[in-house]
Short mmCIF file of C-alpha atoms in Angstrom, two decimals:
data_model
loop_
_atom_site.label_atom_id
_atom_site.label_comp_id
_atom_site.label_asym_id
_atom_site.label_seq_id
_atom_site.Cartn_x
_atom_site.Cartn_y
_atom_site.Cartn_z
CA UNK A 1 -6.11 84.18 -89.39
CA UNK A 2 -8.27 83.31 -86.44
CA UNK A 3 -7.45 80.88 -84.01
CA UNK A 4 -8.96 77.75 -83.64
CA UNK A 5 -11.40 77.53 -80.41
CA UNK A 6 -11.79 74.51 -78.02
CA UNK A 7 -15.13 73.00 -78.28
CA UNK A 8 -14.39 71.32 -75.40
CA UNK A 9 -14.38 74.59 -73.13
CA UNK A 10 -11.23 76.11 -71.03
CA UNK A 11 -9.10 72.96 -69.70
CA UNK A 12 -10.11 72.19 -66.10
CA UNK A 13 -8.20 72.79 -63.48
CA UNK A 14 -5.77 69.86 -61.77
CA UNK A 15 -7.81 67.74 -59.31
CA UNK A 16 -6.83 68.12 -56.14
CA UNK A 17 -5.13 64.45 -54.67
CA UNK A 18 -7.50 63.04 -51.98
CA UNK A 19 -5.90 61.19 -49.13
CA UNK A 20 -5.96 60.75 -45.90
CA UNK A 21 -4.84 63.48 -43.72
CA UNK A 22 -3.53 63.33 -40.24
CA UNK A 23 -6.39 62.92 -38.06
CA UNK A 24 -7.49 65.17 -35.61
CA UNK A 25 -6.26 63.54 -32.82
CA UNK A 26 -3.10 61.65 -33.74
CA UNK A 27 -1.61 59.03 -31.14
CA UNK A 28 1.60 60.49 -29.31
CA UNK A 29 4.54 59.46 -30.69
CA UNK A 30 6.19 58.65 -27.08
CA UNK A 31 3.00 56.12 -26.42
CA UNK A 32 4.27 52.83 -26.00
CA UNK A 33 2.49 49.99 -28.44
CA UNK A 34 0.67 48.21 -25.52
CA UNK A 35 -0.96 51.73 -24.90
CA UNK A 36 -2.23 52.07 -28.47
CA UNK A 37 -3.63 48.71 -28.32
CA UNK A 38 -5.46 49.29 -24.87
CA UNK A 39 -7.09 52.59 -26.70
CA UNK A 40 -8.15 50.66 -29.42
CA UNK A 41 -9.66 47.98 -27.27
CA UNK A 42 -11.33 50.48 -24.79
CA UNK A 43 -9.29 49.46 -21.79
CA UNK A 44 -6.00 49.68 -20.14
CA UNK A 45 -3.31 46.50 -20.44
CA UNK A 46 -2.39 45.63 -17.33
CA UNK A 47 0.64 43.36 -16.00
CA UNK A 48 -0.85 39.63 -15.32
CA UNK A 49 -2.93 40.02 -18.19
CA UNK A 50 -2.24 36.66 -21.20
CA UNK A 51 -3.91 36.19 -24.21
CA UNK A 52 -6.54 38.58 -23.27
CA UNK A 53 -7.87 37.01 -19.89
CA UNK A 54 -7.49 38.21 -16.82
CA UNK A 55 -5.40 36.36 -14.35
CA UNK A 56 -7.17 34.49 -12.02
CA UNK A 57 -7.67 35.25 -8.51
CA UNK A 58 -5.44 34.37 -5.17
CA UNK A 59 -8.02 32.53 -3.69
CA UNK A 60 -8.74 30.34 -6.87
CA UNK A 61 -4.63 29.61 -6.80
CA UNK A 62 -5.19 28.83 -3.03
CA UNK A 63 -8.04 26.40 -3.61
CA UNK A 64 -6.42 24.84 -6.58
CA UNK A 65 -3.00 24.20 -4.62
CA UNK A 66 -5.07 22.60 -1.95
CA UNK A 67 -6.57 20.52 -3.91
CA UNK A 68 -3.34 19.56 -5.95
CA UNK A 69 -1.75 18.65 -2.49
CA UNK A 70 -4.82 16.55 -1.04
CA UNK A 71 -4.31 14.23 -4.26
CA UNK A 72 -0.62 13.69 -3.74
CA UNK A 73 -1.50 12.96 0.31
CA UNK A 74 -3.92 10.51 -0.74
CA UNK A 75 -1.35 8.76 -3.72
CA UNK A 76 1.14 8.44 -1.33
CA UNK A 77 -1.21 7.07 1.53
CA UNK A 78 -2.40 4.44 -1.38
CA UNK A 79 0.91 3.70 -2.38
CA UNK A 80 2.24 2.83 1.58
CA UNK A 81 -1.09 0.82 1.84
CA UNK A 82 -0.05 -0.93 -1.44
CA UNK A 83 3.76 -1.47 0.26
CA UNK A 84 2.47 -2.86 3.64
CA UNK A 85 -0.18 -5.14 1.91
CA UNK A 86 2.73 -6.48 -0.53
CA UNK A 87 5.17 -7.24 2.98
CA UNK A 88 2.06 -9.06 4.79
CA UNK A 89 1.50 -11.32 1.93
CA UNK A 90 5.24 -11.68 1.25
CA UNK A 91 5.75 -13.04 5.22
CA UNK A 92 2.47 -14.55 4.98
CA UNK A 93 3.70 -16.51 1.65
CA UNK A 94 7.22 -17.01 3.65
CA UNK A 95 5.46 -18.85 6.54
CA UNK A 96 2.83 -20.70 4.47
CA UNK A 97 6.18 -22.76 2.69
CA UNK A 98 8.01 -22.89 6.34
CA UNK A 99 5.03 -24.41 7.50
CA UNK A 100 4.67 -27.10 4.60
CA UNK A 101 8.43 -28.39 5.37
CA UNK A 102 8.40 -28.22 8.50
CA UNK A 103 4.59 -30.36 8.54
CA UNK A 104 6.82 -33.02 6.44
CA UNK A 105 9.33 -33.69 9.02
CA UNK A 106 7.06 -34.35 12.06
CA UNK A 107 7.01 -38.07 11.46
CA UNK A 108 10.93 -37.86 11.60
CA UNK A 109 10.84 -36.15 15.31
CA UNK A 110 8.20 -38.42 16.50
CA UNK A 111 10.59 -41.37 15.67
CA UNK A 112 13.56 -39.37 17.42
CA UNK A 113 11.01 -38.92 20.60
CA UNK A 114 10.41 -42.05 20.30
CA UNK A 115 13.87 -43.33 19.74
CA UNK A 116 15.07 -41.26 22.74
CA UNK A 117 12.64 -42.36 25.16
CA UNK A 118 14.05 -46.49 24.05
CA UNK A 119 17.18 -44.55 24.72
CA UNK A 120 18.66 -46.07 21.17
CA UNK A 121 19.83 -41.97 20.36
CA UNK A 122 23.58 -41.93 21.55
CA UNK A 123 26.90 -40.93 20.91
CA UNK A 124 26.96 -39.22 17.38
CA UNK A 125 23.36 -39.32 16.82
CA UNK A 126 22.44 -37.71 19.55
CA UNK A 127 24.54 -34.75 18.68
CA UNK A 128 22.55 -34.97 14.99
CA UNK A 129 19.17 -34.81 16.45
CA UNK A 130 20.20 -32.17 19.08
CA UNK A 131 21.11 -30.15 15.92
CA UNK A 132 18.43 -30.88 13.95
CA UNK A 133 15.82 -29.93 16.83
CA UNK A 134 18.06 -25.96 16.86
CA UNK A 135 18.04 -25.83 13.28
CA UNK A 136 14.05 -26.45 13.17
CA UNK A 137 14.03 -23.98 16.69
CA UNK A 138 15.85 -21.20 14.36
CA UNK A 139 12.81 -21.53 11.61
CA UNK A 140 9.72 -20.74 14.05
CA UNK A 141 9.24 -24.46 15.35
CA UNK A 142 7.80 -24.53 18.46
CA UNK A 143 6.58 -28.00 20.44
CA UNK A 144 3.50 -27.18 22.85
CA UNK A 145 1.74 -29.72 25.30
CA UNK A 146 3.36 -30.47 28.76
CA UNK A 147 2.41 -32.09 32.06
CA UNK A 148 0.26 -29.69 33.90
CA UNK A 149 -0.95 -27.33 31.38
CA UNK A 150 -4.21 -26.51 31.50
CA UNK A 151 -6.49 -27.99 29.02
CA UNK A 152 -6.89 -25.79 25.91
CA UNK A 153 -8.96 -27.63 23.07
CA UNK A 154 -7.54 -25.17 20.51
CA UNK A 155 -3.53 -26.60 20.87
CA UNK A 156 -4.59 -30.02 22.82
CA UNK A 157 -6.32 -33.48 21.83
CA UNK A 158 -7.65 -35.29 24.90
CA UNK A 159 -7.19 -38.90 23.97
CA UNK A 160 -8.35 -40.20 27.80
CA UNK A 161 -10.42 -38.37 30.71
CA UNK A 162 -10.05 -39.28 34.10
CA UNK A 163 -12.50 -36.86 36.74
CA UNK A 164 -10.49 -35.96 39.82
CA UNK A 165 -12.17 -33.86 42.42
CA UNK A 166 -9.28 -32.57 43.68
CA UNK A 167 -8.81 -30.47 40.44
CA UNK A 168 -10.67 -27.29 39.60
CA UNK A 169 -10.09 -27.13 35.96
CA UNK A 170 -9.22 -29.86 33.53
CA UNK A 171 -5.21 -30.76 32.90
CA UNK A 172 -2.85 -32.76 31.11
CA UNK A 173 -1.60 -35.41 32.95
CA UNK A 174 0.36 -36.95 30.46
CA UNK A 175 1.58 -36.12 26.54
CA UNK A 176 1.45 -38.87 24.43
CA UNK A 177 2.44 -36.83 21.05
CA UNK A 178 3.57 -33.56 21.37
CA UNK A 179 2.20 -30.97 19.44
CA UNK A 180 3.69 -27.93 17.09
CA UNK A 181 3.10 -24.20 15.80
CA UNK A 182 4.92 -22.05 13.40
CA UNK A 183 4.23 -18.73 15.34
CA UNK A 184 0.48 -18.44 15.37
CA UNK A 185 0.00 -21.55 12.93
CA UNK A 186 -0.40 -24.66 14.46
CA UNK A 187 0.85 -27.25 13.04
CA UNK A 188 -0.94 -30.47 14.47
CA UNK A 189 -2.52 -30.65 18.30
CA UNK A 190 -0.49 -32.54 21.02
CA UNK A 191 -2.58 -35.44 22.04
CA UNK A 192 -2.83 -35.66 25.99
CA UNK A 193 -4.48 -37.39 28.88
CA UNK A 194 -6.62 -34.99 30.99
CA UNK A 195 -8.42 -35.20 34.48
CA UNK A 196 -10.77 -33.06 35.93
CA UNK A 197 -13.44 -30.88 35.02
CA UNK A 198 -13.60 -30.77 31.46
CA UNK A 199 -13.89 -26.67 29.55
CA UNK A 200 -17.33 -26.61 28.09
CA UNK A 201 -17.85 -27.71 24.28
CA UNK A 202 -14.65 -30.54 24.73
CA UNK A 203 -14.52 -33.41 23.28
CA UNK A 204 -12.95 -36.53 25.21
CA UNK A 205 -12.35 -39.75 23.67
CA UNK A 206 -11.92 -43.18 25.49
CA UNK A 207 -12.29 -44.10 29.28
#
């Protein structure tokens, strides 16, 4: 009895399994992963190097740090401006209410001049307005106008003029209300009686 025949042919032979072979020019084994990666990308990776930019140059550190310490100078040369201004206006503030009291009680030492000259201040209030004159002394008060200064329109009031040739410059022969300054803030003028030659641009009043 013959055997059948395949009609199909003489069974092919197994396919061979494609994959993929080692290449021709495997990487090393004892390269390091950061040398791979700089083989793949065409160039070395060198130390200094993050997130794939190159770190920047000394000088542009340099310039950077001088600028960084040019804005601190100038913060801190605002901020002692800012500390200065703030003491001026505090003293300035200080003097301003110093000045308001003290303009309030200059009635109450013309009536102890005034008092004193009547020589009605004696005993125990003497003493008071002696201590009332050092305690105003200790807060800037300062009287101005005496006999013989020399006329100065900007601290003196000439009530009367008298022309003496005998005088070269115009003086004040006589205080009839002394005047006062809180340091370079003055207060009220002392009125006076001058003779002489008057300073240019004054004002004289009566005979």
């Amino acid at each position: 009895m013959n055997r059948p025949t395949d009609v199909h042919g003489p069974p092919h032979p197994p396919l061979a399994l494609v994959g993929h072979g080692p290449s021709k020019n495997p990487p090393d084994a004892t390269d390091s992963p950061e040398e791979r990666t700089g083989q793949r990308t065409g160039r070395p990776s060198g130390p200094g190097e993050s997130a794939g930019r190159p770190a920047p140059p000394e000088a542009v550190l340099h310039a950077e740090l001088r600028e960084r310490t040019a804005d601190l100078q100038r913060l801190k040369a605002e901020y002692d401006n800012y500390r200065k201004r703030v003491h001026r206006d505090r003293l300035a503030v200080g003097e301003i209410a110093v000045a308001n009291v003290l303009s309030r009680l200059l009635p109450v030492l013309d009536s102890l001049a005034e008092a004193t000259e009547r020589g009605e201040v004696t005993g125990g209030f003497q003493r008071i307005a002696e201590a009332l004159e050092t305690e105003l002394g200790t807060l800037g008060l300062q009287s101005c106008g005496a006999v013989g200064d020399p006329f100065d329109p900007l601290i003196h009031e000439a009530i009367t003029y008298t022309p003496s040739d005998g005088l070269e410059q115009a003086v004040c022969t006589e205080v009839l209300r002394l005047g006062y300054r809180v340091g370079d803030r003055l207060l009220r003028p002392a009125q006076v009686a001058v003779a002489g030659e008057p300073p240019a641009g004054a004002v004289a009043t009566g005979s």
